Tab-separated table of C-alpha atoms and ligand atoms in Angstrom:
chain	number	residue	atom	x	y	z
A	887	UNK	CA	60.246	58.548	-58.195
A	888	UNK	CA	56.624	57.761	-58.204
A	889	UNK	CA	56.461	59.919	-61.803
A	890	UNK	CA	59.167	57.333	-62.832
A	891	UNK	CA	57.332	54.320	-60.872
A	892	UNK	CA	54.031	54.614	-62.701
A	893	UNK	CA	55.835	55.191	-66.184
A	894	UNK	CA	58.097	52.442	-65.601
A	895	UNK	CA	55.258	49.936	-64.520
A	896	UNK	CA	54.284	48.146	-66.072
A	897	UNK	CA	56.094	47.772	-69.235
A	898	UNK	CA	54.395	48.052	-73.016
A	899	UNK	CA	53.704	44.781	-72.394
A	900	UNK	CA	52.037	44.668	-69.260
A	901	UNK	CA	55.177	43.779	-67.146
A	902	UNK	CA	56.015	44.175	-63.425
A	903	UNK	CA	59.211	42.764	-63.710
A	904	UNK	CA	58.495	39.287	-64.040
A	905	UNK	CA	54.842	39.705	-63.802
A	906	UNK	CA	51.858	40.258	-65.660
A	907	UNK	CA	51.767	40.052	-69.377
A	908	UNK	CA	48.933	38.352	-71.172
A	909	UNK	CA	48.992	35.006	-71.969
A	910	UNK	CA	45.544	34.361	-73.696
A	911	UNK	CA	44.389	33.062	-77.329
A	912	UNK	CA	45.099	35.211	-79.828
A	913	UNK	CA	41.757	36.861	-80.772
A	914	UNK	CA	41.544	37.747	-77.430
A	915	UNK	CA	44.873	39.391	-77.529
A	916	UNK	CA	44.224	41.497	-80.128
A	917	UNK	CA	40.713	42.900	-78.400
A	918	UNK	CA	42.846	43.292	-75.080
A	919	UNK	CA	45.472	45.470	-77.854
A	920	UNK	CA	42.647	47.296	-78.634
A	921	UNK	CA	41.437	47.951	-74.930
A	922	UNK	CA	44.798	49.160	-74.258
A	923	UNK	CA	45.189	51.787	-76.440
A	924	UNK	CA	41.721	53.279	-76.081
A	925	UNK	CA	42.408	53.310	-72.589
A	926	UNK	CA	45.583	55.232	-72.956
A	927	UNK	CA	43.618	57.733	-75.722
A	928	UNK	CA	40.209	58.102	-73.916
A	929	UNK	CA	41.356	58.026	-70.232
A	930	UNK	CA	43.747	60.804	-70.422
A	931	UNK	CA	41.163	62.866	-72.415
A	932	UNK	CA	39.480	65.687	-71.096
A	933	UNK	CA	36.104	64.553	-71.309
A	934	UNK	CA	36.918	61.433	-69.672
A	935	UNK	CA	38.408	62.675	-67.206
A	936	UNK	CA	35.755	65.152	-65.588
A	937	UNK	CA	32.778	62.538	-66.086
A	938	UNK	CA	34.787	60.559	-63.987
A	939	UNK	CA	35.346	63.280	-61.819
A	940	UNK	CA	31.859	64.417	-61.561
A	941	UNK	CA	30.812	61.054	-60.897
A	942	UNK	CA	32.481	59.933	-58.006
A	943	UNK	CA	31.892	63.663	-56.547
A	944	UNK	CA	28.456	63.561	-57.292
A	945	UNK	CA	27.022	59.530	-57.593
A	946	UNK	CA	30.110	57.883	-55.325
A	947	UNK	CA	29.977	60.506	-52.787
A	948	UNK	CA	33.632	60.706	-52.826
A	949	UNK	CA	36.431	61.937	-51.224
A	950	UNK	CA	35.458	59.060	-48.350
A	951	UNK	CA	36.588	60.524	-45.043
A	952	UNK	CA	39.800	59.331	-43.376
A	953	UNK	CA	38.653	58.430	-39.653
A	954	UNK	CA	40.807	58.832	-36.261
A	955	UNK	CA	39.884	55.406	-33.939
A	956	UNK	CA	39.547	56.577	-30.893
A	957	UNK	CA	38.410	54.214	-28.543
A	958	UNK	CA	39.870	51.711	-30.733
A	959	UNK	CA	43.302	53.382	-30.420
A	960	UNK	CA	42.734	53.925	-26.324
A	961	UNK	CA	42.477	49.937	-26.396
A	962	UNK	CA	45.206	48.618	-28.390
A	963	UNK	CA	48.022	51.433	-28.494
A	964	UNK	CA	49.102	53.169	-31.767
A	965	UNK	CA	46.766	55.804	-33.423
A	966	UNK	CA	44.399	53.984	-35.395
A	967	UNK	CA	42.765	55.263	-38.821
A	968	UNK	CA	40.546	54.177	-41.267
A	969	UNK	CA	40.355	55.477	-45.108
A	970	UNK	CA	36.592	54.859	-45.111
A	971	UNK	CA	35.602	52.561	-48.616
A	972	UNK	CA	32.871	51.506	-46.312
A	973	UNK	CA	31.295	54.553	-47.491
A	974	UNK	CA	31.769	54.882	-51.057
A	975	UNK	CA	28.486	54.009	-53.236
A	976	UNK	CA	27.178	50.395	-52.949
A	977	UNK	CA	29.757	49.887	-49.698
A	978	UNK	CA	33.275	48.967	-50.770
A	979	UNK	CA	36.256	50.456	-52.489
A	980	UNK	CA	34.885	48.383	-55.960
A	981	UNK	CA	32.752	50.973	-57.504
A	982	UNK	CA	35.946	52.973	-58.259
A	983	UNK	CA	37.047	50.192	-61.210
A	984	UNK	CA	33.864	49.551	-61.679
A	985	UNK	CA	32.425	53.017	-62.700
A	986	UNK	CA	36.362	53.396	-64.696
A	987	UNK	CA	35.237	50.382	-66.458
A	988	UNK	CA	32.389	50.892	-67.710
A	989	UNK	CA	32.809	54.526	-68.669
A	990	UNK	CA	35.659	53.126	-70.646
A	991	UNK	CA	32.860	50.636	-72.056
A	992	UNK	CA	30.862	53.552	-73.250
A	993	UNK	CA	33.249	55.199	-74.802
A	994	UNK	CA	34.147	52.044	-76.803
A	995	UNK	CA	30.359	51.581	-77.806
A	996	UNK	CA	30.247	47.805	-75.747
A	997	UNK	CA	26.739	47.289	-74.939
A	998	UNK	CA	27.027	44.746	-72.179
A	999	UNK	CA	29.816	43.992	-69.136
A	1000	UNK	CA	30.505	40.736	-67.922
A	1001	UNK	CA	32.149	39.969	-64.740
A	1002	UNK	CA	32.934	37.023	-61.609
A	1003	UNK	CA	31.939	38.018	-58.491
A	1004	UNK	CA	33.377	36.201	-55.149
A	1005	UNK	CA	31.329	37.632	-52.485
A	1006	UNK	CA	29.244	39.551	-54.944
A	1007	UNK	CA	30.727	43.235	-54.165
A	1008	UNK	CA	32.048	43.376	-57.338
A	1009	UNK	CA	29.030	42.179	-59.143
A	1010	UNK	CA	26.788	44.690	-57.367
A	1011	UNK	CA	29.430	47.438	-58.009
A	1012	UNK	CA	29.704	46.439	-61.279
A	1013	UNK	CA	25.383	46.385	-61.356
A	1014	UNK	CA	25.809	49.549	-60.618
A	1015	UNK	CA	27.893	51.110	-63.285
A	1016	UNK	CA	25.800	49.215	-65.869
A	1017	UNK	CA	22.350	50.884	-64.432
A	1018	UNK	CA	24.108	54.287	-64.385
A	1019	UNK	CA	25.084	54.222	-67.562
A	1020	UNK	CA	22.471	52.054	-69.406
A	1021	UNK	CA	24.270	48.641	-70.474
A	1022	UNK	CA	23.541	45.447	-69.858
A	1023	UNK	CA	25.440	43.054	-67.271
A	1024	UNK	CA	25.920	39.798	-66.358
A	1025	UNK	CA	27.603	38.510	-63.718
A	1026	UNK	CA	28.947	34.832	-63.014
A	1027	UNK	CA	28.833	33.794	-59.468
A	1028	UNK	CA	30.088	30.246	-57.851
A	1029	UNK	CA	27.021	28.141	-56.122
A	1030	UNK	CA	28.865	28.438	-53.029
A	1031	UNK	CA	29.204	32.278	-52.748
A	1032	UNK	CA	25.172	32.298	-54.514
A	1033	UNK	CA	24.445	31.071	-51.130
A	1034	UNK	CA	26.936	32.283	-48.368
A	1035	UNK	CA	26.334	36.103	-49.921
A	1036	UNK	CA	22.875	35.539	-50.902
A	1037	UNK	CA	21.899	39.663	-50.089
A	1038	UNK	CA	24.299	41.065	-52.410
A	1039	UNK	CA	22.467	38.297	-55.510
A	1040	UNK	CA	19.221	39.944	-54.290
A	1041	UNK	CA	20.779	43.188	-55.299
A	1042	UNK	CA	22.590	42.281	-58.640
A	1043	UNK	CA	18.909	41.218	-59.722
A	1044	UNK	CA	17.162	44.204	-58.404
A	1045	UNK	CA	19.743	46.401	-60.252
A	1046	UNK	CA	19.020	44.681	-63.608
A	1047	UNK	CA	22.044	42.606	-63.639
A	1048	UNK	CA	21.655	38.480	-64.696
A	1049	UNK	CA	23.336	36.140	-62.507
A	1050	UNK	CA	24.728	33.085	-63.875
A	1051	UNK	CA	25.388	30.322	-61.521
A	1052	UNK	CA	28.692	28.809	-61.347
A	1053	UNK	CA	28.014	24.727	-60.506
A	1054	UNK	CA	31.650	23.243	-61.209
A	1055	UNK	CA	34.596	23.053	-59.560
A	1056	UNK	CA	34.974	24.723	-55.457
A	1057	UNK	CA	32.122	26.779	-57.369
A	1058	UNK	CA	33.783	29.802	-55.407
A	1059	UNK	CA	35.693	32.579	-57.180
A	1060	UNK	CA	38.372	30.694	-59.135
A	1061	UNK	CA	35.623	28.740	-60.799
A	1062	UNK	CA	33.346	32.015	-61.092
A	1063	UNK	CA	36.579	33.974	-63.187
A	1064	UNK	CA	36.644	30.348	-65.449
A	1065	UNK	CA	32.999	30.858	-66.557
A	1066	UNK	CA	32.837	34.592	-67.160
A	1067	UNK	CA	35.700	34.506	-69.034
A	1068	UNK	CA	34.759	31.724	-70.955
A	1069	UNK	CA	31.500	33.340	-72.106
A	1070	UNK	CA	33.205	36.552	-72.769
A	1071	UNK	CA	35.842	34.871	-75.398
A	1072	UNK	CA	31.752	34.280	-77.250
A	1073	UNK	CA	31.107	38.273	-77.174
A	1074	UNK	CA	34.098	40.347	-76.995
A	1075	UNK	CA	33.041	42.680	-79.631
A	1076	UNK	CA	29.720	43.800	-78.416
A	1077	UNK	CA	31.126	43.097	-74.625
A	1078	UNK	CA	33.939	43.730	-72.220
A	1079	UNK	CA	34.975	41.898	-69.104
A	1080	UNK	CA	35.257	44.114	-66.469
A	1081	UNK	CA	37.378	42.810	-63.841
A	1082	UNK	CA	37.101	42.226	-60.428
A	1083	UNK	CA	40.534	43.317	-59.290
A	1084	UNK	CA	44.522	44.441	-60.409
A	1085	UNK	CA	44.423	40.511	-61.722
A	1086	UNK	CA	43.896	39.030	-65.290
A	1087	UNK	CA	46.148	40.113	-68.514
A	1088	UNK	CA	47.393	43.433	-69.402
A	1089	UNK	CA	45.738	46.049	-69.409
A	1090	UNK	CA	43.696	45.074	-66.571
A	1091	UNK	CA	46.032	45.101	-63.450
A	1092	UNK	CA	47.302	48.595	-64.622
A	1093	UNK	CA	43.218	50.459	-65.392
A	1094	UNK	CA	42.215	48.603	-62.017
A	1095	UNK	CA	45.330	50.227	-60.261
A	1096	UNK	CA	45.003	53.455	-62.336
A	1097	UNK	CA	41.234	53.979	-61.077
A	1098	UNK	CA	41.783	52.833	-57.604
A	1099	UNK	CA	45.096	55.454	-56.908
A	1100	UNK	CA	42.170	58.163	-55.970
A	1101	UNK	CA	41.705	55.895	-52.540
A	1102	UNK	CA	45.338	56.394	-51.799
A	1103	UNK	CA	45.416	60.219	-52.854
A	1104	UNK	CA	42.313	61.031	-51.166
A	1105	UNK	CA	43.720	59.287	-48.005
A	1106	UNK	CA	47.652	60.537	-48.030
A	1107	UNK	CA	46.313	64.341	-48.195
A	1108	UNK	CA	43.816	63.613	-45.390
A	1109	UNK	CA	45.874	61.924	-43.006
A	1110	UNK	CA	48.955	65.073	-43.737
A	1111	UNK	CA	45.887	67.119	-43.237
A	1112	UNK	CA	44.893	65.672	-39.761
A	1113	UNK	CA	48.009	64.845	-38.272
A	1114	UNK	CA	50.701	67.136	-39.961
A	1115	UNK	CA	52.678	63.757	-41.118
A	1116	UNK	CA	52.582	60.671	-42.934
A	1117	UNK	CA	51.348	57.575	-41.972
A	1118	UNK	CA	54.034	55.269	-40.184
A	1119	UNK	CA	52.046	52.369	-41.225
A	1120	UNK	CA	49.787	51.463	-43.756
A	1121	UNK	CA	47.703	48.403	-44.083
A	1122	UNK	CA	45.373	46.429	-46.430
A	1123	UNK	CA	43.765	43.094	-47.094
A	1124	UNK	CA	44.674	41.458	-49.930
A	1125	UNK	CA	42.893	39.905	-52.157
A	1126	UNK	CA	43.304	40.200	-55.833
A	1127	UNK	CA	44.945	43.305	-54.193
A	1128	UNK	CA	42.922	46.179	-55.703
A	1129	UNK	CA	42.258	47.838	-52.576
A	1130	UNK	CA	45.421	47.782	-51.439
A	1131	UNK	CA	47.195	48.578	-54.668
A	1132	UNK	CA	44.991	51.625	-54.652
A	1133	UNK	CA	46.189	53.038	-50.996
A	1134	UNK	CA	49.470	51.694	-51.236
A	1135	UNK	CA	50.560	53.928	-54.748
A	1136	UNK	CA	49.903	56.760	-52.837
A	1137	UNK	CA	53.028	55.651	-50.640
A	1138	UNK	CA	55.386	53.684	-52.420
A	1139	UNK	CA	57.983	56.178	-52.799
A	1140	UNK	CA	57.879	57.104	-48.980
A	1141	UNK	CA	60.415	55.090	-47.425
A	1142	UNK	CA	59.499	55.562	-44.348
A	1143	UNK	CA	55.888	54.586	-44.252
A	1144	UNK	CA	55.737	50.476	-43.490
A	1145	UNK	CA	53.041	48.944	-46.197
A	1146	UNK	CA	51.681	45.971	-45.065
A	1147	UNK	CA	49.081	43.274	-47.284
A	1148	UNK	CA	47.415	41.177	-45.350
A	1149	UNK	CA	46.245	37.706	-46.640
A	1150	UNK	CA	43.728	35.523	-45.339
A	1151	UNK	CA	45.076	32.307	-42.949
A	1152	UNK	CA	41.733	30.781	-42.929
A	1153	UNK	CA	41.475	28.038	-40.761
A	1154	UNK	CA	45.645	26.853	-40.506
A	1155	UNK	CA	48.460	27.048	-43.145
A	1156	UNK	CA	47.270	23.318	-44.531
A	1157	UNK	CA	46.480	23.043	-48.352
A	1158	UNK	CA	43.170	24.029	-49.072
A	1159	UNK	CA	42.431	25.870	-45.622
A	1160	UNK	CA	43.816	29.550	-46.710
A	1161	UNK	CA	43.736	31.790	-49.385
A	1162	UNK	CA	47.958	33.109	-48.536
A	1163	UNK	CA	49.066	33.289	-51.838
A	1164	UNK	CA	51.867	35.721	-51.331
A	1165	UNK	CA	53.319	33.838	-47.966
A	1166	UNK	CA	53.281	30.527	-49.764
A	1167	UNK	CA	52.751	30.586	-53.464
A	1168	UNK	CA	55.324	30.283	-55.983
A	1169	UNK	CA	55.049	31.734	-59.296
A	1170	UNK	CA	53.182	30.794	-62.072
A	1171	UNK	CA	50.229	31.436	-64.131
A	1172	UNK	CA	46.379	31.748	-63.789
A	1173	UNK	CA	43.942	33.584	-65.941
A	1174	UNK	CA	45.997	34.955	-68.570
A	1175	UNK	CA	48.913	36.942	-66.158
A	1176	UNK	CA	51.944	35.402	-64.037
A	1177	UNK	CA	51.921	35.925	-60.669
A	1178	UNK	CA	52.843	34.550	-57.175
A	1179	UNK	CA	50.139	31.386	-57.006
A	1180	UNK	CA	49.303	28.654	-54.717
A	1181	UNK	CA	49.766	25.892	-57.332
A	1182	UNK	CA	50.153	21.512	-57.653
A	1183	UNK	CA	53.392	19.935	-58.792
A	1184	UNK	CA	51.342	20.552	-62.615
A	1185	UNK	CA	50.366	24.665	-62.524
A	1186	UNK	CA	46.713	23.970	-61.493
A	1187	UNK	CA	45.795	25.934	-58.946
A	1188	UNK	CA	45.373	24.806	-55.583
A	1189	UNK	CA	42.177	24.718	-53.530
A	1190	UNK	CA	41.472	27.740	-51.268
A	1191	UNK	CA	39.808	28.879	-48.675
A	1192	UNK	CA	39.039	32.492	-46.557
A	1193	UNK	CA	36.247	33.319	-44.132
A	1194	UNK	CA	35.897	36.198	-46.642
A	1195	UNK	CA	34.307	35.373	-50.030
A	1196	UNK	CA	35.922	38.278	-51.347
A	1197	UNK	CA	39.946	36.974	-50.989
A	1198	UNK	CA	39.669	33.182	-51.663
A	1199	UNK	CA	41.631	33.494	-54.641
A	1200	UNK	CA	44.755	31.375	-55.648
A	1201	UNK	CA	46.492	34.137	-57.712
A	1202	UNK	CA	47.371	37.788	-56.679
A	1203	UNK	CA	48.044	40.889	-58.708
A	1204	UNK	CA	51.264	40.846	-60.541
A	1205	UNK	CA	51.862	44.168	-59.253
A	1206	UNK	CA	51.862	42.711	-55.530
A	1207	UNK	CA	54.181	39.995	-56.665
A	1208	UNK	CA	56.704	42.440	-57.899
A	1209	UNK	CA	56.304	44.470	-54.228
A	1210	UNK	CA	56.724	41.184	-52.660
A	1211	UNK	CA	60.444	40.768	-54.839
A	1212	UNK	CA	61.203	44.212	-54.217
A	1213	UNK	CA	60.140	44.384	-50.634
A	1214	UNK	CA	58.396	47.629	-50.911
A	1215	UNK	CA	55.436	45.672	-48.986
A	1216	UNK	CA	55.229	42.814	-46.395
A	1217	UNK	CA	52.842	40.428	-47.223
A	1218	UNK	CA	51.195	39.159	-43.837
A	1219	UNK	CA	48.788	37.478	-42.709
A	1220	UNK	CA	45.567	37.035	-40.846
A	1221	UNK	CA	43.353	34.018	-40.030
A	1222	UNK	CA	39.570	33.298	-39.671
A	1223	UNK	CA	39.891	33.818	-35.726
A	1224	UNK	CA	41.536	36.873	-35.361
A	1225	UNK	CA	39.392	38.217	-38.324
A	1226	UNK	CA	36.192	37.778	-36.334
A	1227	UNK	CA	37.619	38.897	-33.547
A	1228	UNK	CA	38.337	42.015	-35.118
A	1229	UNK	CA	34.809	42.139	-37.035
A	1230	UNK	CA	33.689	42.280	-33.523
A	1231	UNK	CA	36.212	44.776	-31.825
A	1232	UNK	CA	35.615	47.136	-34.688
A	1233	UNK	CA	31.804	46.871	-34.156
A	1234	UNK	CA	31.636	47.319	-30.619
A	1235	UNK	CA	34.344	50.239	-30.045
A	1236	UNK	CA	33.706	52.238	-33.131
A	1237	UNK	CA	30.721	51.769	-34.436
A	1238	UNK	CA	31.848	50.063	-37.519
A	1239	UNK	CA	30.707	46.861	-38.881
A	1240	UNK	CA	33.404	45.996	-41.525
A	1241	UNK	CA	33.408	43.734	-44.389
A	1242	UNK	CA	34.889	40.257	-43.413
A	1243	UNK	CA	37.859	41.107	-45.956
A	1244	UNK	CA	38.313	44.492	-44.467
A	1245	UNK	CA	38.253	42.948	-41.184
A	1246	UNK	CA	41.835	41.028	-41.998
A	1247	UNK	CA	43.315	44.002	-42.345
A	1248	UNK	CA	41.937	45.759	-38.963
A	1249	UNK	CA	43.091	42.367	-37.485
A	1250	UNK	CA	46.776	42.782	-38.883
A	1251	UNK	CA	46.780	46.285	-37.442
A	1252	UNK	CA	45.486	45.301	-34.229
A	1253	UNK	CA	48.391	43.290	-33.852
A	1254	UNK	CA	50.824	46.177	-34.761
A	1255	UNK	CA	49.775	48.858	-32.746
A	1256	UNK	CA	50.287	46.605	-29.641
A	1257	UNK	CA	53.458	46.259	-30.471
A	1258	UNK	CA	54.198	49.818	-32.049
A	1259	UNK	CA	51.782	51.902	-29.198
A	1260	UNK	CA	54.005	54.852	-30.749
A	1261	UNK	CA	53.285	54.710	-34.308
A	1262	UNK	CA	50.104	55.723	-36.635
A	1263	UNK	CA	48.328	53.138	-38.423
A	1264	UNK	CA	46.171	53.868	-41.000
A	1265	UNK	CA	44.132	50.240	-42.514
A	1266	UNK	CA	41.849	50.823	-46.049
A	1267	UNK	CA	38.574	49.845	-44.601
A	1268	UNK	CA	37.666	48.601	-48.023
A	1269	UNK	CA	34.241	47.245	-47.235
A	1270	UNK	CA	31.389	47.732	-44.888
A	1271	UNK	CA	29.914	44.544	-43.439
A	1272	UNK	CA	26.061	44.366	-43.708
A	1273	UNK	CA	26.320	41.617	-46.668
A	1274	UNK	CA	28.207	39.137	-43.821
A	1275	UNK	CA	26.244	40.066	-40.455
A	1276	UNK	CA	23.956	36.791	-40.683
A	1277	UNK	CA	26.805	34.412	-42.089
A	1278	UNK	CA	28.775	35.578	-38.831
A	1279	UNK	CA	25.881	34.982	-36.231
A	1280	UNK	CA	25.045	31.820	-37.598
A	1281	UNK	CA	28.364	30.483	-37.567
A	1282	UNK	CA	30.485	32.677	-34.734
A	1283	UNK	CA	27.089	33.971	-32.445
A	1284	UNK	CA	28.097	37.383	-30.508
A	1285	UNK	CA	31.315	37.137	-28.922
A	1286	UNK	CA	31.656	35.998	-24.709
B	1138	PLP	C1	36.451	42.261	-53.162
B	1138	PLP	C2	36.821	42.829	-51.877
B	1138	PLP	C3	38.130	42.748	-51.393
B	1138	PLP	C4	39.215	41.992	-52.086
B	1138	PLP	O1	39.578	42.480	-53.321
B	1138	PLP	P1	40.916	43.274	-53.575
B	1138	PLP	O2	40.991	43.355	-55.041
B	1138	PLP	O3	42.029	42.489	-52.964
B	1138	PLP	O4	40.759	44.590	-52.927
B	1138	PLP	C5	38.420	43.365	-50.201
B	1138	PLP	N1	37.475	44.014	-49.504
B	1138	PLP	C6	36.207	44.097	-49.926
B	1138	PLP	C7	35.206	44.824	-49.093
B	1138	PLP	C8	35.840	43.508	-51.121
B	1138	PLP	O5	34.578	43.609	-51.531
């Protein structure tokens, strides 16, 4: 089935089900024809395929290990593990698109990648991939984020990259995707946008998916390797949904593993105080795809809001919407209080200080294994958390 699942998704035209497509001006559309097929000549071809290889053996320092919780697991119930992203190069799952991308880029002869960043992973992954292979980048960034994440700018600049400011709007990452895209449509022959997450118009949601599936490979033979079974449970934070889309392929033809996305509750369920785009959105369309979207009576997208920079987004992969349909995944949530909570719990009893977005999904699991003390759990840890350990003091302080 999952031979089928990733022939049958998406379509030639960048459909899940309803999802997806590309709805952009029409130069663009032909450059994004263009990116498709030399994705689906280059990526499949030998050469690609062992530089990629060699580089995430070699530069990522993948496979990440899968890690048993211990103490963690003790506490709450359930047996608790992480598929470590915290550990891959630059310290989130985003390096794995990110090098994908711009070895594509190279192999199309683009000299420069452009990208948003929300809480500036991506734009340091993406940094990255343009320092390792020699192009230039430039990354748009809302004011907000410039400020809240301001370690991670220090490192885009350090690395080479040039960081435009994003002044209008939230100036968050809604705004951020506006502007990059915007000066991309200027330079898309000597440029390529390289995307954040499984979001934007075909091809994007399918190469993000595509080079994130080697999280959820690495981690399904690990965890059969360790425990002699499959996971019972598996959970991610959602976002755009790239981390999760990349664990969750690994499982979406075993029935009996429960795959759970967890969204961001921010501060309560009111307008402009969460980023739950799959619990309350309705579809419609954002940045060139269709998807599940928090949207006004007119299709503009609503305000949001997340404790993590990283998954204030109104949109949400179109592959996630069609999961959502099909219930092959839950879509759950997690708010600002329980994510600190678990920022904290994770630190203390582990060891492990995780990304605020990564911390949603710890959170969500928390919750699960004290009500399933039976069952394995096993949460992407898609992030680590050095780039939030000041915003957190300043505004939390330690715990009581
Ligand atoms: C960007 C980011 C996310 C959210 O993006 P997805 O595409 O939903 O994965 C989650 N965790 C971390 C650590 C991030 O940097």
């Amino acid at each position: 089935m999952t031979t089928n699942y990733f022939k049958n998704y998406p379509s030639k035209e960048g459909y899940f089900e309803d999802y997806g497509g590309s709805f952009i001006p029409p130069q663009l559309q032909a450059e994004m024809e263009k990116i498709t097929d030399a994705y689906f000549s280059i990526s499949k071809s030998h050469n690609f395929i062992s530089e990629l290889r060699s580089i995430r053996k070699h530069y990522q320092g993948r496979p990440t290990p899968t890690y048993f919780c211990n103490r963690l697991s003790t506490k709450y119930g359930g047996r608790i593990y992480l598929k470590r992203e915290d550990l891959n190069h630059t310290g989130a799952h985003k390096l794995n698109h990110c090098m994908g991308e711009a070895l594509l880029a190279k192999y199309l002869g683009k000299k420069k990648l452009i990208a948003e960043t929300g809480a500036g992973q991506h734009g340091v992954a993406l940094a990255t991939a343009a320092a390792y292979f020699g192009l230039e980048c430039e990354i748009h960034m809302g004011e907000v984020d410039i400020i809240k994440e301001h370690p991670n700018v220090v490192r885009m600049k350090i690395l080479g990259a040039k960081v435009v400011p994003v002044s209008f709007g939230l100036r968050t990452l809604k705004e951020a995707v506006d502007s990059a895209f915007g000066a991309y449509m200027q330079d898309f022959e000597n440029s390529i946008y390289c995307i954040g997450s499984v979001v934007g118009p075909h091809p994007f949601p399918m190469m993000v998916r595509d080079f994130q599936r080697v999280v959820g490979i690495e981690a399904k033979e690990q965890f059969m390797e360790m425990t002699g079974e499959l996971p019972d449970n598996v959970v991610a934070c959602v976002g755009g949904g790239s981390n999760a889309m990349g664990i969750f392929s690994a499982f979406l033809e075993d029935s009996e593993c429960k795959l759970f996305g967890v969204e961001p509750a921010g501060r309560s369920l009111d307008l402009g105080e969460h980023a739950a785009t799959m619990t309350l959105g309705t579809p419609g369309i954002i940045h060139g795809f269709k998807c599940y979207l928090l949207q006004d009576e007119k299709g503009e997208p609503s305000p949001v809001y997340s404790v993590a920079s990283g998954l204030d987004y109104p949109g949400v992969g179109p592959e996630h919407s069609m999961l959502k349909d099909l219930q092959k995944v839950s879509y759950v949530t997690a708010n600002d209080k329980e994510t600190i909570d678990a920022f904290y719990e994770l630190s203390r009893l582990e060891g492990i200080i995780p990304a605020l977005e990564s911390a949603h999904a710890v959170a969500y699991a928390l919750k699960l294994a004290k009500e399933n003390p039976r069952q394995s759990i096993l949460i992407n840890l898609s992030g680590r958390g050095d780039k939030d350990v000041d915003y957190v003091m300043d505004t939390y302080g330690l715990p009581e």
